[in-house]
PDB file of C-alpha atoms in Angstrom:
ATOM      1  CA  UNK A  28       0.000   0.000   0.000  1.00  0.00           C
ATOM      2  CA  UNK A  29       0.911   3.641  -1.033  1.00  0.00           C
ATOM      3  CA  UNK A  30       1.068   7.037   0.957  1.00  0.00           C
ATOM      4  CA  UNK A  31      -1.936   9.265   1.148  1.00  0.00           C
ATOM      5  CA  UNK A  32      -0.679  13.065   0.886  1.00  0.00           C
ATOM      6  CA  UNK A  33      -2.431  16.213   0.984  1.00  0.00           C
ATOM      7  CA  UNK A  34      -2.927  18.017  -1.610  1.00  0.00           C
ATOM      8  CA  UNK A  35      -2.938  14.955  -4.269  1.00  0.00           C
ATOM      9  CA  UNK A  36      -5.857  13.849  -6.237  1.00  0.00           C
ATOM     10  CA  UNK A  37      -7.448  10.138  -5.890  1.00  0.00           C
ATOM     11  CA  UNK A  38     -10.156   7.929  -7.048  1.00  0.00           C
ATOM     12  CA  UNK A  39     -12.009   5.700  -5.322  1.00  0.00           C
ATOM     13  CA  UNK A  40     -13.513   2.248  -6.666  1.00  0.00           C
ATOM     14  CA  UNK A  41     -15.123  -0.911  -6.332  1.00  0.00           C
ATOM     15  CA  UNK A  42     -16.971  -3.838  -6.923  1.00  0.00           C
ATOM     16  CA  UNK A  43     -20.570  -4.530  -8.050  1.00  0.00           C
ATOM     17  CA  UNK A  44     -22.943  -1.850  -8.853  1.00  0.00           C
ATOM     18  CA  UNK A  45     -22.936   0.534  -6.383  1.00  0.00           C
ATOM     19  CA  UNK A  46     -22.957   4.523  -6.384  1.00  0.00           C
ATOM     20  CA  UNK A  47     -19.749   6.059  -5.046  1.00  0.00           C
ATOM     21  CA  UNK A  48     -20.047  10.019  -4.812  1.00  0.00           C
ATOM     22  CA  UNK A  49     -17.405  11.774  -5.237  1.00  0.00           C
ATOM     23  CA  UNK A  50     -15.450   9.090  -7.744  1.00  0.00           C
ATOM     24  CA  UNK A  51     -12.612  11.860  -7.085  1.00  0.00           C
ATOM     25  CA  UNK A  52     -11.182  13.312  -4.037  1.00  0.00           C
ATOM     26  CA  UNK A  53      -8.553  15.689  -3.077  1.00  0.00           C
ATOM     27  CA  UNK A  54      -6.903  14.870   0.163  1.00  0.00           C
ATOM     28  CA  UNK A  55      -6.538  18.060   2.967  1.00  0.00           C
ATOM     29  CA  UNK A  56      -6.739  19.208   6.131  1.00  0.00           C
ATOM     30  CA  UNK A  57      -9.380  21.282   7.229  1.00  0.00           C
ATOM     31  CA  UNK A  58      -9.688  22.634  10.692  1.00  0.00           C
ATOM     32  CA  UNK A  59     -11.370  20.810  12.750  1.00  0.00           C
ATOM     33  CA  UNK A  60     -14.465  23.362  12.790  1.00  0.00           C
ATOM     34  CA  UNK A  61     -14.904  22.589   9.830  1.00  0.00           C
ATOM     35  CA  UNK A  62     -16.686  19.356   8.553  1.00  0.00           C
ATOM     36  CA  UNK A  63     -14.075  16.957   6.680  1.00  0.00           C
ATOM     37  CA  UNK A  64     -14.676  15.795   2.714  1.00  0.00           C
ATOM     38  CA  UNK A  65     -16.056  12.489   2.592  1.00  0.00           C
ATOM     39  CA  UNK A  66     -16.880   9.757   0.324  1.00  0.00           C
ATOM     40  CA  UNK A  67     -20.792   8.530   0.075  1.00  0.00           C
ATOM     41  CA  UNK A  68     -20.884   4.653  -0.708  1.00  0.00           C
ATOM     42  CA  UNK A  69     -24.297   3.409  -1.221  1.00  0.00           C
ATOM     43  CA  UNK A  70     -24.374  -0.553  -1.756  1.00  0.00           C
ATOM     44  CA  UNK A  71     -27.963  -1.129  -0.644  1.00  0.00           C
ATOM     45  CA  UNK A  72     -28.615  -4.427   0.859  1.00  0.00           C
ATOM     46  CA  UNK A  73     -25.066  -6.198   1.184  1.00  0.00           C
ATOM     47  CA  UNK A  74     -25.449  -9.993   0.659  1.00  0.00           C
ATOM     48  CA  UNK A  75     -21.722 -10.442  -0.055  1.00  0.00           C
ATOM     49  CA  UNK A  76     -18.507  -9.091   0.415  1.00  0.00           C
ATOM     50  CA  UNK A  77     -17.650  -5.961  -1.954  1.00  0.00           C
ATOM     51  CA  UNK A  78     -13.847  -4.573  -2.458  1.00  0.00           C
ATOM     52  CA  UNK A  79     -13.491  -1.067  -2.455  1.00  0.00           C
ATOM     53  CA  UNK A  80     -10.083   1.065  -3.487  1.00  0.00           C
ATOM     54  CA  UNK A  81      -8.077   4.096  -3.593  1.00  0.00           C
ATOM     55  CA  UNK A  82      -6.277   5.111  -6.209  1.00  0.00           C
ATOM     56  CA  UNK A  83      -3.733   7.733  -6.845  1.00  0.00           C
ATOM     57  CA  UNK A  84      -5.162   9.373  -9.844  1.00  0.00           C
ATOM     58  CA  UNK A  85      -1.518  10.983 -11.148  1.00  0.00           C
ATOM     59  CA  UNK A  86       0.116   7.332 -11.184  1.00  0.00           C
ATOM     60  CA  UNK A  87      -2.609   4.663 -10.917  1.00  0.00           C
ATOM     61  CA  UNK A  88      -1.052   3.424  -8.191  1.00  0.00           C
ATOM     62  CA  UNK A  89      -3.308   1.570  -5.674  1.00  0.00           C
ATOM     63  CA  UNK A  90      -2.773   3.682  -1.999  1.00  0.00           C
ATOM     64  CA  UNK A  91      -5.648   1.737  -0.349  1.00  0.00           C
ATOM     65  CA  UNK A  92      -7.343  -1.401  -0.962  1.00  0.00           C
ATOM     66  CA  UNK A  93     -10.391  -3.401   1.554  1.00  0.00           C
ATOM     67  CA  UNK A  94     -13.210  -6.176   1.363  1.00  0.00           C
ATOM     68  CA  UNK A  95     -16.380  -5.226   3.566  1.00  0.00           C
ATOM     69  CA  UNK A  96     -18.526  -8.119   4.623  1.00  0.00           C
ATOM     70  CA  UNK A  97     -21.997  -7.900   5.546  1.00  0.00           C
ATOM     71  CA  UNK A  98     -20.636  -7.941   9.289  1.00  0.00           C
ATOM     72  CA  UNK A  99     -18.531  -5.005   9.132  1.00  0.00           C
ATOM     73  CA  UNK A 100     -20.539  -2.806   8.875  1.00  0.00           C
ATOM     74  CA  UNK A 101     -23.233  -0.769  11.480  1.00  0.00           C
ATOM     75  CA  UNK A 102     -26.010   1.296  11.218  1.00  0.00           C
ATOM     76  CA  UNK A 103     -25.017   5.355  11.435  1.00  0.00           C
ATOM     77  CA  UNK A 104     -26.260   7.202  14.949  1.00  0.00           C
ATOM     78  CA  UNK A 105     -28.959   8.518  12.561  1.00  0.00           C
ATOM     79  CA  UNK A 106     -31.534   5.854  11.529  1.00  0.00           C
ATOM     80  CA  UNK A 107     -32.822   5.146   8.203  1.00  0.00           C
ATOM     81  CA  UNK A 108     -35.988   5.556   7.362  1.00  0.00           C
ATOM     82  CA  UNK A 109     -37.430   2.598   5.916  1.00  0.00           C
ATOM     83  CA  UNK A 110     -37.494   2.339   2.239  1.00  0.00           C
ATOM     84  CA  UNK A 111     -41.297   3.073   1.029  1.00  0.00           C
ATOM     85  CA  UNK A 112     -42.645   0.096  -0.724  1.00  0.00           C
ATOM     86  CA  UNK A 113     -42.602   1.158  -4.012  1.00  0.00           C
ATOM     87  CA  UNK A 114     -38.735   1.633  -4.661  1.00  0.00           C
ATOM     88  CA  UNK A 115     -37.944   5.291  -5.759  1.00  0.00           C
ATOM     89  CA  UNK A 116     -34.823   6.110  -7.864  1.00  0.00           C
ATOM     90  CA  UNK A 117     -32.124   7.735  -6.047  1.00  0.00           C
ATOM     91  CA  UNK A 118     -31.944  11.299  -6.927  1.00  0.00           C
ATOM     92  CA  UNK A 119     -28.743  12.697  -8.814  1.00  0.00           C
ATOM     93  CA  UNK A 120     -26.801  15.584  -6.600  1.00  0.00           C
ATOM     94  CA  UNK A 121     -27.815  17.965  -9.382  1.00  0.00           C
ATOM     95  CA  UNK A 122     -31.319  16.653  -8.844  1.00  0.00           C
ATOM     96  CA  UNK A 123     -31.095  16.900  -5.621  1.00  0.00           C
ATOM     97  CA  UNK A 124     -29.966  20.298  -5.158  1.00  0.00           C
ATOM     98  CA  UNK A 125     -31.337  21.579  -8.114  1.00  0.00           C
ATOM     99  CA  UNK A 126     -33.391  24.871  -6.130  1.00  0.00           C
ATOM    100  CA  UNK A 127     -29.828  25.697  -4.623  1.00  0.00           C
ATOM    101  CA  UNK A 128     -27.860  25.387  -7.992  1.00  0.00           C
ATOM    102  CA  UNK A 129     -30.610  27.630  -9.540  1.00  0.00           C
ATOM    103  CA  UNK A 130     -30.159  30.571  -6.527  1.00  0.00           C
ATOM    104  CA  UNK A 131     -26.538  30.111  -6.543  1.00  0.00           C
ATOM    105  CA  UNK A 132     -24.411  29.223  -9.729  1.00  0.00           C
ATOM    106  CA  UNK A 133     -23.147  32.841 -10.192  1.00  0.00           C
ATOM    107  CA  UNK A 134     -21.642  31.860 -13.572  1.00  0.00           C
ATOM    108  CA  UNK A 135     -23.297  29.774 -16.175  1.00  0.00           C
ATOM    109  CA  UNK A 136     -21.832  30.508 -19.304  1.00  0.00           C
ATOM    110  CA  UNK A 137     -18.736  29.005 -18.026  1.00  0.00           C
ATOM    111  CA  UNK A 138     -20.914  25.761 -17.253  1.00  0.00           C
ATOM    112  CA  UNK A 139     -22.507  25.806 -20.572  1.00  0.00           C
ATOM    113  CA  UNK A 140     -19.048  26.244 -22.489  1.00  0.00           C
ATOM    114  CA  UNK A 141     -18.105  22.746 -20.583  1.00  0.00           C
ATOM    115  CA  UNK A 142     -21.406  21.092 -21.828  1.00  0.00           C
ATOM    116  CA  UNK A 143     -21.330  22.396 -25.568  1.00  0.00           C
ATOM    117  CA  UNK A 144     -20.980  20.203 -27.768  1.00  0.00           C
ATOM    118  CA  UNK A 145     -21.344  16.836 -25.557  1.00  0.00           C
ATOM    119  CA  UNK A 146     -24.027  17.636 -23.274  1.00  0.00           C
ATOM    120  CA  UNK A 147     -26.180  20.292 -25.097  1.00  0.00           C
ATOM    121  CA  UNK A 148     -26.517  20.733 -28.413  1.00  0.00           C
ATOM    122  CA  UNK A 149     -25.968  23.854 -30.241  1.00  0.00           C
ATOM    123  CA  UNK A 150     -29.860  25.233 -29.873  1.00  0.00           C
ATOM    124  CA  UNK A 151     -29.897  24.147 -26.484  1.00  0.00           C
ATOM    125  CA  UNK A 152     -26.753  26.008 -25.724  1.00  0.00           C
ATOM    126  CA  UNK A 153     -27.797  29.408 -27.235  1.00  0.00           C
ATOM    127  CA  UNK A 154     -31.743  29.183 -25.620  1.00  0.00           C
ATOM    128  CA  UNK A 155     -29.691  28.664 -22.570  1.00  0.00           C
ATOM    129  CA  UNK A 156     -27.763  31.537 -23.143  1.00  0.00           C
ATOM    130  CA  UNK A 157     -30.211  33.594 -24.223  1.00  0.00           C
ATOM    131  CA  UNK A 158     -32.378  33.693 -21.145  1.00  0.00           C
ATOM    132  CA  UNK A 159     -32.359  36.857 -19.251  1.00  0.00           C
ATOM    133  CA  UNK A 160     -30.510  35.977 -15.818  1.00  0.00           C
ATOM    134  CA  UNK A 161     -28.438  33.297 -14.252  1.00  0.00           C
ATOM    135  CA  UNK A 162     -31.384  32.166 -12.334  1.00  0.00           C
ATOM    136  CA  UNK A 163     -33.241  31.444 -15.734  1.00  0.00           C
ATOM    137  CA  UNK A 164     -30.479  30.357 -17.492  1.00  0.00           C
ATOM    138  CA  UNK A 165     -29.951  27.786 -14.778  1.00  0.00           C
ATOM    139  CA  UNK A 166     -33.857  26.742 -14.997  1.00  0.00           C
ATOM    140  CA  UNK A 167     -33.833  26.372 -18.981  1.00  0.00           C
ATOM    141  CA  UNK A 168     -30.690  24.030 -18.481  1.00  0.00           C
ATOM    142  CA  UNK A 169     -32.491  21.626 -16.159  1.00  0.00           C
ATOM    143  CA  UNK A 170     -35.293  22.074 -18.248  1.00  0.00           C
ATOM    144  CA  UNK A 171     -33.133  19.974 -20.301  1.00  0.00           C
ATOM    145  CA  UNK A 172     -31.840  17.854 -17.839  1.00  0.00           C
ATOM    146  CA  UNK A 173     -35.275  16.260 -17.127  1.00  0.00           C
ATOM    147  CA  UNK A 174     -34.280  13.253 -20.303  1.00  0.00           C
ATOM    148  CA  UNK A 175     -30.830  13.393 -19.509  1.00  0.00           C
ATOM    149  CA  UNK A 176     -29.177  10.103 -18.421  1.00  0.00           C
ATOM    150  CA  UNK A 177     -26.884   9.431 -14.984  1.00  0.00           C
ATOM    151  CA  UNK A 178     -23.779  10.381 -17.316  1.00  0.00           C
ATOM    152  CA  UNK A 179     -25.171  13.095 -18.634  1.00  0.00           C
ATOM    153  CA  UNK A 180     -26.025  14.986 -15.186  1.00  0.00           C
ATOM    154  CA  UNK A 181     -22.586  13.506 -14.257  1.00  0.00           C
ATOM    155  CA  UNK A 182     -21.228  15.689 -16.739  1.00  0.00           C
ATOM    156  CA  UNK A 183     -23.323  18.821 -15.808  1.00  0.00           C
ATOM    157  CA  UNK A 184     -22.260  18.153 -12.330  1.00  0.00           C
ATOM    158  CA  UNK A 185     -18.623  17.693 -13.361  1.00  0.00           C
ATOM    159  CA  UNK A 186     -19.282  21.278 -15.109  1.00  0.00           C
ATOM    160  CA  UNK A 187     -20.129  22.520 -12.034  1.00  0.00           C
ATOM    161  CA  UNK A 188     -17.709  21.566  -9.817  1.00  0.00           C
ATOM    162  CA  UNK A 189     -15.248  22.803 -12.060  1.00  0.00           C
ATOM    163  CA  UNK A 190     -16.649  26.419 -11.730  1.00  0.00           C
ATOM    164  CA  UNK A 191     -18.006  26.517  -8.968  1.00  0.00           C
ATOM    165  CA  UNK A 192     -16.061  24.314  -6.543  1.00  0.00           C
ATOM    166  CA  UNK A 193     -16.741  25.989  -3.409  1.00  0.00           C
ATOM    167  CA  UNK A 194     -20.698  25.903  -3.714  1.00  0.00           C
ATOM    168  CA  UNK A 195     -20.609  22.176  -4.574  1.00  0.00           C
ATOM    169  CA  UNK A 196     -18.504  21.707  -1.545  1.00  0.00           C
ATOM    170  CA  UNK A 197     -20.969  23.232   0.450  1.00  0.00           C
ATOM    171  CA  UNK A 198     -23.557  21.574  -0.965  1.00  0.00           C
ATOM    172  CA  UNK A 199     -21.777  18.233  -0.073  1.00  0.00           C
ATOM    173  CA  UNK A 200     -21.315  19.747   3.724  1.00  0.00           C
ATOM    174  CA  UNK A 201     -25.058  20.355   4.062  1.00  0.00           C
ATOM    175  CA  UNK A 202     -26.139  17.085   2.548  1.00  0.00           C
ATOM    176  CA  UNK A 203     -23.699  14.921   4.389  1.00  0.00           C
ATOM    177  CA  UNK A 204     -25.499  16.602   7.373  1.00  0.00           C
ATOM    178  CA  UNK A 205     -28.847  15.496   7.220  1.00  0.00           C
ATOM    179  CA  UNK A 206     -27.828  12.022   5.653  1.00  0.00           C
ATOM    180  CA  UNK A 207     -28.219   8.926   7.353  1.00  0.00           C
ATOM    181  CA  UNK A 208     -27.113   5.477   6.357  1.00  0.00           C
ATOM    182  CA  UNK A 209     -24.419   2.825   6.761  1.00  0.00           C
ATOM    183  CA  UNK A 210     -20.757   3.785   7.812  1.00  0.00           C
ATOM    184  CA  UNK A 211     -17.914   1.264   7.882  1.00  0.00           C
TER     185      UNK A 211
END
């Protein structure tokens, strides 16, 4: 096993199907008044082991590797509410925190420019662009959003974090908050 060292960028990994948000992480140090960054793993009902690791994302190199059995782990302090009995999708973050990324991306062009071309196509991107304020701009995109697949809002999300880093942060700090679930 490798070093973990502040400051350097890593991925994180495993087996099966299961949702790990972020997929990237940058190691620091935050004070500690401040909530640390975190990894969300959702695996839903574990009926065998799954391997999980870390990789450095400059080298490849694996810095952390682990199988988690059914045993290890516990219910959080917070209980889950029990799933209704008609399944609902999990939301996307952007879906999730769409009313907050309406009131607070600043900047969208910058967002758009990142989606041209992959995400939106080249009507798309100008309707986007031609709506009054950021607040509508941000509403026409997600107007959009509505058929896109899990990639697809991955990539708007990706978008976002690139330009506006420090409100998806904080979005991650208030979610992480009021989350409950299964810790290792």
């Amino acid at each position: 096993m490798g070093s973990l060292y502040v400051g350097s960028r890593y991925t994180v990994s495993g087996s099966g199907t299961m949702e790990i948000i972020p997929k990237e992480l940058e190691l620091c140090y935050r004070s500690s008044a401040e909530a640390q960054l975190f990894s969300e793993i959702y695996v839903g009902h574990l009926q065998s082991g799954i391997w999980l690791e870390i990789k450095d994302k400059n080298t490849g190199t694996v810095v952390w590797e682990t199988l988690l059995k059914p045993g290890d782990l516990r219910p959080a302090s917070t209980p889950v509410t029990p799933a209704p009995t008609v399944a609902r999708p999990s939301l996307h973050f952007v879906d999730q925190h769409r009313e907050q990324l309406v009131a607070q991306v600043t900047s969208v062009d910058p967002v758009l420019d990142k989606l041209h071309g992959q995400v939106l196509s080249e009507e798309q991107y100008e309707m986007v662009r031609a709506e009054a304020n950021n607040p509508n701009k941000m509403r026409r995109l997600f107007s959009y959003s509505r058929s896109w697949d899990k990639a697809r809002k991955s990539q708007l999300y990706q978008a976002l974090k690139e330009t506006h880093s420090y409100l998806i942060l904080e979005l991650w700090e208030r979610w992480g908050r009021v989350l409950g679930g299964w810790v290792s």
